[in-house]
mmCIF file of C-alpha atoms in Angstrom:
data_model
loop_
_atom_site.group_PDB
_atom_site.id
_atom_site.type_symbol
_atom_site.label_atom_id
_atom_site.label_comp_id
_atom_site.label_asym_id
_atom_site.label_seq_id
_atom_site.Cartn_x
_atom_site.Cartn_y
_atom_site.Cartn_z
ATOM 1 C CA VAL X 1 -18.060 -11.592 1.467
ATOM 2 C CA GLN X 2 -17.416 -15.240 0.742
ATOM 3 C CA LEU X 3 -17.216 -17.041 -2.559
ATOM 4 C CA VAL X 4 -16.949 -20.822 -2.554
ATOM 5 C CA GLU X 5 -16.217 -22.798 -5.696
ATOM 6 C CA SER X 6 -16.963 -26.465 -6.112
ATOM 7 C CA GLY X 7 -17.113 -29.092 -8.798
ATOM 8 C CA GLY X 8 -13.446 -29.501 -9.656
ATOM 9 C CA ASP X 9 -12.503 -33.012 -10.670
ATOM 10 C CA VAL X 10 -10.350 -35.171 -12.898
ATOM 11 C CA ILE X 11 -11.937 -35.452 -16.326
ATOM 12 C CA GLN X 12 -10.918 -37.106 -19.561
ATOM 13 C CA PRO X 13 -10.189 -35.074 -22.697
ATOM 14 C CA GLY X 14 -13.409 -34.399 -24.561
ATOM 15 C CA GLY X 15 -15.416 -34.596 -21.371
ATOM 16 C CA SER X 16 -17.648 -32.087 -19.601
ATOM 17 C CA LEU X 17 -17.735 -30.602 -16.135
ATOM 18 C CA ARG X 18 -19.791 -27.988 -14.341
ATOM 19 C CA LEU X 19 -18.294 -25.719 -11.723
ATOM 20 C CA SER X 20 -20.341 -23.853 -9.151
ATOM 21 C CA CYS X 21 -19.671 -20.666 -7.227
ATOM 22 C CA ALA X 22 -21.788 -19.932 -4.166
ATOM 23 C CA ALA X 23 -21.775 -16.435 -2.690
ATOM 24 C CA SER X 24 -22.606 -15.177 0.777
ATOM 25 C CA GLY X 25 -22.251 -11.913 2.626
ATOM 26 C CA ILE X 26 -23.041 -9.851 -0.438
ATOM 27 C CA THR X 27 -26.077 -8.658 -2.373
ATOM 28 C CA PHE X 28 -25.278 -11.210 -4.998
ATOM 29 C CA ASN X 29 -27.467 -10.041 -7.814
ATOM 30 C CA ASP X 30 -25.926 -6.557 -7.856
ATOM 31 C CA TYR X 31 -22.626 -7.836 -9.162
ATOM 32 C CA THR X 32 -21.065 -9.133 -12.316
ATOM 33 C CA THR X 33 -19.326 -12.427 -11.609
ATOM 34 C CA HIS X 34 -16.209 -13.757 -13.277
ATOM 35 C CA TRP X 35 -14.271 -16.969 -13.673
ATOM 36 C CA VAL X 36 -10.479 -16.741 -13.760
ATOM 37 C CA ARG X 37 -8.199 -19.729 -14.111
ATOM 38 C CA GLN X 38 -4.597 -20.485 -13.318
ATOM 39 C CA VAL X 39 -2.506 -23.394 -14.464
ATOM 40 C CA PRO X 40 -0.591 -24.562 -11.372
ATOM 41 C CA GLY X 41 2.639 -22.594 -11.158
ATOM 42 C CA ARG X 42 1.642 -20.287 -14.009
ATOM 43 C CA GLY X 43 -0.121 -16.946 -14.458
ATOM 44 C CA LEU X 44 -3.741 -15.830 -14.350
ATOM 45 C CA GLU X 45 -6.145 -16.058 -17.280
ATOM 46 C CA TRP X 46 -9.562 -14.422 -17.270
ATOM 47 C CA VAL X 47 -12.138 -16.893 -18.582
ATOM 48 C CA SER X 48 -15.637 -15.465 -18.538
ATOM 49 C CA LEU X 49 -18.052 -12.983 -17.008
ATOM 50 C CA ILE X 50 -21.785 -12.791 -16.501
ATOM 51 C CA SER X 51 -23.658 -9.593 -15.737
ATOM 52 C CA TRP X 52 -25.803 -9.164 -12.657
ATOM 53 C CA ASN X 53 -28.957 -10.391 -14.351
ATOM 54 C CA GLY X 54 -27.345 -12.868 -16.722
ATOM 55 C CA GLY X 55 -28.167 -10.746 -19.726
ATOM 56 C CA ILE X 56 -24.564 -10.200 -20.772
ATOM 57 C CA THR X 57 -21.890 -12.870 -20.983
ATOM 58 C CA TYR X 58 -18.364 -12.740 -22.348
ATOM 59 C CA TYR X 59 -15.700 -15.346 -22.859
ATOM 60 C CA ALA X 60 -12.003 -15.545 -23.509
ATOM 61 C CA ASP X 61 -11.236 -16.724 -27.021
ATOM 62 C CA SER X 62 -9.627 -19.848 -25.576
ATOM 63 C CA VAL X 63 -12.961 -21.118 -24.222
ATOM 64 C CA LYS X 64 -15.503 -19.508 -26.525
ATOM 65 C CA GLY X 65 -17.922 -22.049 -27.911
ATOM 66 C CA ARG X 66 -16.975 -24.663 -25.315
ATOM 67 C CA PHE X 67 -17.729 -22.993 -21.965
ATOM 68 C CA THR X 68 -21.036 -21.486 -20.844
ATOM 69 C CA ILE X 69 -21.478 -19.248 -17.837
ATOM 70 C CA SER X 70 -24.843 -18.921 -16.115
ATOM 71 C CA ARG X 71 -26.284 -17.771 -12.826
ATOM 72 C CA ASP X 72 -29.199 -18.378 -10.503
ATOM 73 C CA ASN X 73 -29.658 -15.350 -8.280
ATOM 74 C CA SER X 74 -32.277 -17.158 -6.215
ATOM 75 C CA GLU X 75 -29.531 -19.612 -5.267
ATOM 76 C CA ASN X 76 -26.779 -16.949 -5.012
ATOM 77 C CA SER X 77 -24.800 -19.056 -7.430
ATOM 78 C CA VAL X 78 -22.897 -18.826 -10.696
ATOM 79 C CA TYR X 79 -21.964 -21.790 -12.828
ATOM 80 C CA LEU X 80 -19.411 -22.608 -15.490
ATOM 81 C CA GLN X 81 -20.336 -25.434 -17.832
ATOM 82 C CA MET X 82 -17.223 -26.725 -19.554
ATOM 83 C CA ASN X 83 -17.594 -28.971 -22.598
ATOM 84 C CA ASN X 84 -15.178 -30.598 -25.019
ATOM 85 C CA MET X 85 -12.409 -30.120 -22.538
ATOM 86 C CA THR X 86 -8.729 -30.409 -23.405
ATOM 87 C CA THR X 87 -5.579 -30.820 -21.361
ATOM 88 C CA GLU X 88 -5.043 -27.082 -21.733
ATOM 89 C CA ASP X 89 -8.091 -26.527 -19.526
ATOM 90 C CA THR X 90 -6.252 -28.047 -16.560
ATOM 91 C CA ALA X 91 -6.098 -25.293 -13.955
ATOM 92 C CA PHE X 92 -7.373 -23.885 -10.723
ATOM 93 C CA TYR X 93 -10.647 -22.097 -11.439
ATOM 94 C CA TYR X 94 -11.460 -19.065 -9.341
ATOM 95 C CA CYS X 95 -14.788 -17.309 -9.006
ATOM 96 C CA ALA X 96 -14.406 -13.570 -8.520
ATOM 97 C CA LYS X 97 -16.450 -10.397 -8.134
ATOM 98 C CA GLY X 98 -15.659 -6.818 -8.873
ATOM 99 C CA MET X 99 -14.950 -4.088 -6.388
ATOM 100 C CA ASP X 100 -18.178 -2.364 -7.384
ATOM 101 C CA THR X 101 -21.313 -3.051 -9.401
ATOM 102 C CA SER X 102 -19.764 -2.004 -12.705
ATOM 103 C CA MET X 103 -19.334 -4.762 -15.227
ATOM 104 C CA VAL X 104 -15.705 -3.884 -15.887
ATOM 105 C CA THR X 105 -14.005 -3.300 -12.579
ATOM 106 C CA PRO X 106 -11.017 -4.829 -10.763
ATOM 107 C CA LEU X 107 -11.707 -8.115 -9.006
ATOM 108 C CA ALA X 108 -11.839 -7.488 -5.285
ATOM 109 C CA TYR X 109 -13.403 -10.705 -4.039
ATOM 110 C CA TRP X 110 -12.117 -14.165 -4.872
ATOM 111 C CA GLY X 111 -12.957 -17.688 -3.906
ATOM 112 C CA GLN X 112 -10.341 -20.211 -2.874
ATOM 113 C CA GLY X 113 -10.416 -21.959 -6.237
ATOM 114 C CA THR X 114 -11.293 -25.437 -7.413
ATOM 115 C CA LEU X 115 -8.891 -27.671 -9.312
ATOM 116 C CA VAL X 116 -9.803 -29.140 -12.664
ATOM 117 C CA ILE X 117 -7.510 -31.749 -14.177
ATOM 118 C CA VAL X 118 -8.041 -32.919 -17.721
ATOM 119 C CA SER X 119 -6.131 -36.125 -18.279
ATOM 120 C CA SER X 120 -6.566 -39.531 -19.832
ATOM 121 C CA GLU S 1 -5.190 -7.123 -28.443
ATOM 122 C CA ILE S 2 -3.237 -5.473 -25.651
ATOM 123 C CA VAL S 3 -0.320 -7.411 -24.224
ATOM 124 C CA LEU S 4 1.130 -6.667 -20.794
ATOM 125 C CA THR S 5 4.797 -7.270 -20.040
ATOM 126 C CA GLN S 6 6.094 -7.319 -16.483
ATOM 127 C CA SER S 7 9.683 -6.897 -15.406
ATOM 128 C CA PRO S 8 11.703 -8.213 -13.879
ATOM 129 C CA ALA S 9 10.392 -11.773 -13.804
ATOM 130 C CA THR S 10 11.966 -12.224 -10.379
ATOM 131 C CA LEU S 11 13.085 -9.605 -7.894
ATOM 132 C CA SER S 12 15.312 -10.761 -5.071
ATOM 133 C CA LEU S 13 15.323 -8.364 -2.147
ATOM 134 C CA SER S 14 15.588 -8.274 1.621
ATOM 135 C CA PRO S 15 13.018 -7.124 4.176
ATOM 136 C CA GLY S 16 13.139 -3.374 4.561
ATOM 137 C CA GLU S 17 14.242 -2.776 0.986
ATOM 138 C CA ARG S 18 12.247 -0.935 -1.657
ATOM 139 C CA ALA S 19 10.659 -2.956 -4.456
ATOM 140 C CA THR S 20 9.912 -1.440 -7.849
ATOM 141 C CA LEU S 21 7.866 -3.569 -10.237
ATOM 142 C CA SER S 22 7.190 -2.601 -13.828
ATOM 143 C CA CYS S 23 4.233 -3.301 -16.098
ATOM 144 C CA ARG S 24 4.314 -2.201 -19.723
ATOM 145 C CA ALA S 25 1.379 -2.289 -22.136
ATOM 146 C CA SER S 26 1.719 -2.864 -25.875
ATOM 147 C CA GLN S 27 -0.377 0.259 -26.473
ATOM 148 C CA SER S 28 -1.760 3.081 -24.392
ATOM 149 C CA ILE S 29 -4.328 1.923 -21.846
ATOM 150 C CA GLY S 30 -4.934 5.169 -20.007
ATOM 151 C CA PHE S 31 -5.604 4.524 -16.341
ATOM 152 C CA TYR S 32 -7.302 1.137 -16.628
ATOM 153 C CA LEU S 33 -4.709 -0.817 -14.705
ATOM 154 C CA ALA S 34 -4.874 -2.853 -11.506
ATOM 155 C CA TRP S 35 -2.334 -4.753 -9.416
ATOM 156 C CA TYR S 36 -2.804 -8.018 -7.524
ATOM 157 C CA GLN S 37 -0.718 -9.944 -5.019
ATOM 158 C CA GLN S 38 -0.769 -13.725 -4.861
ATOM 159 C CA LYS S 39 0.856 -15.885 -2.228
ATOM 160 C CA PRO S 40 1.389 -19.637 -2.637
ATOM 161 C CA GLY S 41 -1.804 -21.615 -2.205
ATOM 162 C CA GLN S 42 -3.949 -18.494 -2.044
ATOM 163 C CA ALA S 43 -6.225 -16.604 -4.376
ATOM 164 C CA PRO S 44 -5.045 -13.282 -5.765
ATOM 165 C CA ARG S 45 -5.707 -10.174 -3.687
ATOM 166 C CA LEU S 46 -6.495 -6.801 -5.214
ATOM 167 C CA LEU S 47 -3.930 -4.184 -4.203
ATOM 168 C CA ILE S 48 -4.385 -1.238 -6.541
ATOM 169 C CA SER S 49 -7.127 -0.114 -8.917
ATOM 170 C CA ASP S 50 -7.091 2.626 -11.553
ATOM 171 C CA VAL S 51 -3.282 2.776 -11.488
ATOM 172 C CA ALA S 52 -2.902 4.378 -8.089
ATOM 173 C CA ASN S 53 -5.903 3.736 -5.801
ATOM 174 C CA ARG S 54 -5.196 1.357 -2.946
ATOM 175 C CA ALA S 55 -7.928 -1.196 -2.321
ATOM 176 C CA THR S 56 -9.604 -1.431 1.048
ATOM 177 C CA GLY S 57 -7.217 -2.565 3.776
ATOM 178 C CA ILE S 58 -4.055 -2.328 1.683
ATOM 179 C CA PRO S 59 -1.136 -0.796 3.609
ATOM 180 C CA ALA S 60 0.258 2.553 2.564
ATOM 181 C CA ARG S 61 3.644 1.024 1.705
ATOM 182 C CA PHE S 62 2.034 -0.149 -1.537
ATOM 183 C CA SER S 63 1.704 2.515 -4.206
ATOM 184 C CA GLY S 64 0.997 2.567 -7.909
ATOM 185 C CA SER S 65 1.893 5.069 -10.578
ATOM 186 C CA GLY S 66 2.131 5.564 -14.316
ATOM 187 C CA SER S 67 -0.047 6.217 -17.327
ATOM 188 C CA GLY S 68 -0.297 5.377 -20.984
ATOM 189 C CA THR S 69 1.930 2.347 -21.458
ATOM 190 C CA ASP S 70 4.258 2.328 -18.436
ATOM 191 C CA PHE S 71 3.163 1.541 -14.905
ATOM 192 C CA THR S 72 4.918 0.872 -11.624
ATOM 193 C CA LEU S 73 4.027 -0.826 -8.379
ATOM 194 C CA THR S 74 6.262 0.285 -5.524
ATOM 195 C CA ILE S 75 6.547 -1.347 -2.136
ATOM 196 C CA SER S 76 8.368 1.242 -0.051
ATOM 197 C CA SER S 77 9.781 -1.103 2.593
ATOM 198 C CA LEU S 78 9.284 -4.827 2.217
ATOM 199 C CA GLU S 79 7.686 -6.697 5.046
ATOM 200 C CA PRO S 80 8.124 -10.493 5.338
ATOM 201 C CA GLU S 81 4.519 -11.014 4.218
ATOM 202 C CA ASP S 82 5.100 -9.084 0.977
ATOM 203 C CA PHE S 83 7.158 -11.823 -0.636
ATOM 204 C CA ALA S 84 4.751 -13.071 -3.281
ATOM 205 C CA VAL S 85 3.905 -12.879 -6.975
ATOM 206 C CA TYR S 86 2.464 -9.620 -8.304
ATOM 207 C CA TYR S 87 0.296 -9.320 -11.395
ATOM 208 C CA CYS S 88 -0.817 -6.261 -13.293
ATOM 209 C CA GLN S 89 -4.139 -6.314 -15.124
ATOM 210 C CA HIS S 90 -5.615 -4.187 -17.879
ATOM 211 C CA LEU S 91 -9.375 -3.726 -17.917
ATOM 212 C CA ASN S 92 -11.080 -2.779 -21.165
ATOM 213 C CA ASN S 93 -14.617 -1.465 -21.136
ATOM 214 C CA TRP S 94 -15.823 -2.591 -24.528
ATOM 215 C CA PRO S 95 -15.665 -5.281 -25.500
ATOM 216 C CA PRO S 96 -14.990 -6.324 -21.918
ATOM 217 C CA SER S 97 -11.566 -7.829 -21.382
ATOM 218 C CA PHE S 98 -9.384 -8.414 -18.361
ATOM 219 C CA THR S 99 -5.820 -9.096 -19.457
ATOM 220 C CA PHE S 100 -3.236 -10.113 -16.886
ATOM 221 C CA GLY S 101 0.500 -9.680 -17.133
ATOM 222 C CA PRO S 102 2.776 -12.693 -16.600
ATOM 223 C CA GLY S 103 3.696 -11.681 -13.066
ATOM 224 C CA THR S 104 6.756 -10.657 -11.067
ATOM 225 C CA LYS S 105 7.907 -12.831 -8.210
ATOM 226 C CA VAL S 106 9.371 -10.966 -5.258
ATOM 227 C CA ASP S 107 11.476 -13.318 -3.207
ATOM 228 C CA ILE S 108 14.006 -13.115 -0.480
#
């Protein structure tokens, strides 16, 4: 199982960015996919999830209304559209999948992360 | 909202010693608790699910216990590769939430 994030960049406050997560080695559309972020040197914060078919999405309060998660199972990919970004969104963003096909399950598979820096 | 507290913040031990890490929840969370290990520059790795179930490939020296509000991750005999940061995580079914604790750093 391999998850590869991309799209991290330096962005100005108020700007937008889209992250991608490409999966291989797994029946991608069986699994809920998550985004988890981590400010460098700090702890982990769950950001969002999307169900296997995209029908259910959830967000942390800190990003609700600004971030949108989506998926394209034909491309084995999940995306995180981040709008109206602030300096508090600066972090490594990890894509992750659960240990089974349940929506709420520990995260057994992680990508290597992509760094987003919000700075003027 | 459930808050997880981990103690101690840092645990300084030597290889071969036993490590006992604590995770306390602000209210009872049953058995919906997982543990992760994170080494510098790496993604987290799932160690334990449902309080006490080791994930695939996790050595037997790692064990989890507890229920309700108090949980423990024990490393029976530290190996050099075990020095890392450990996070507990509460999973809530509905509405879905995945709350992490602040972490415990195990260093030499």
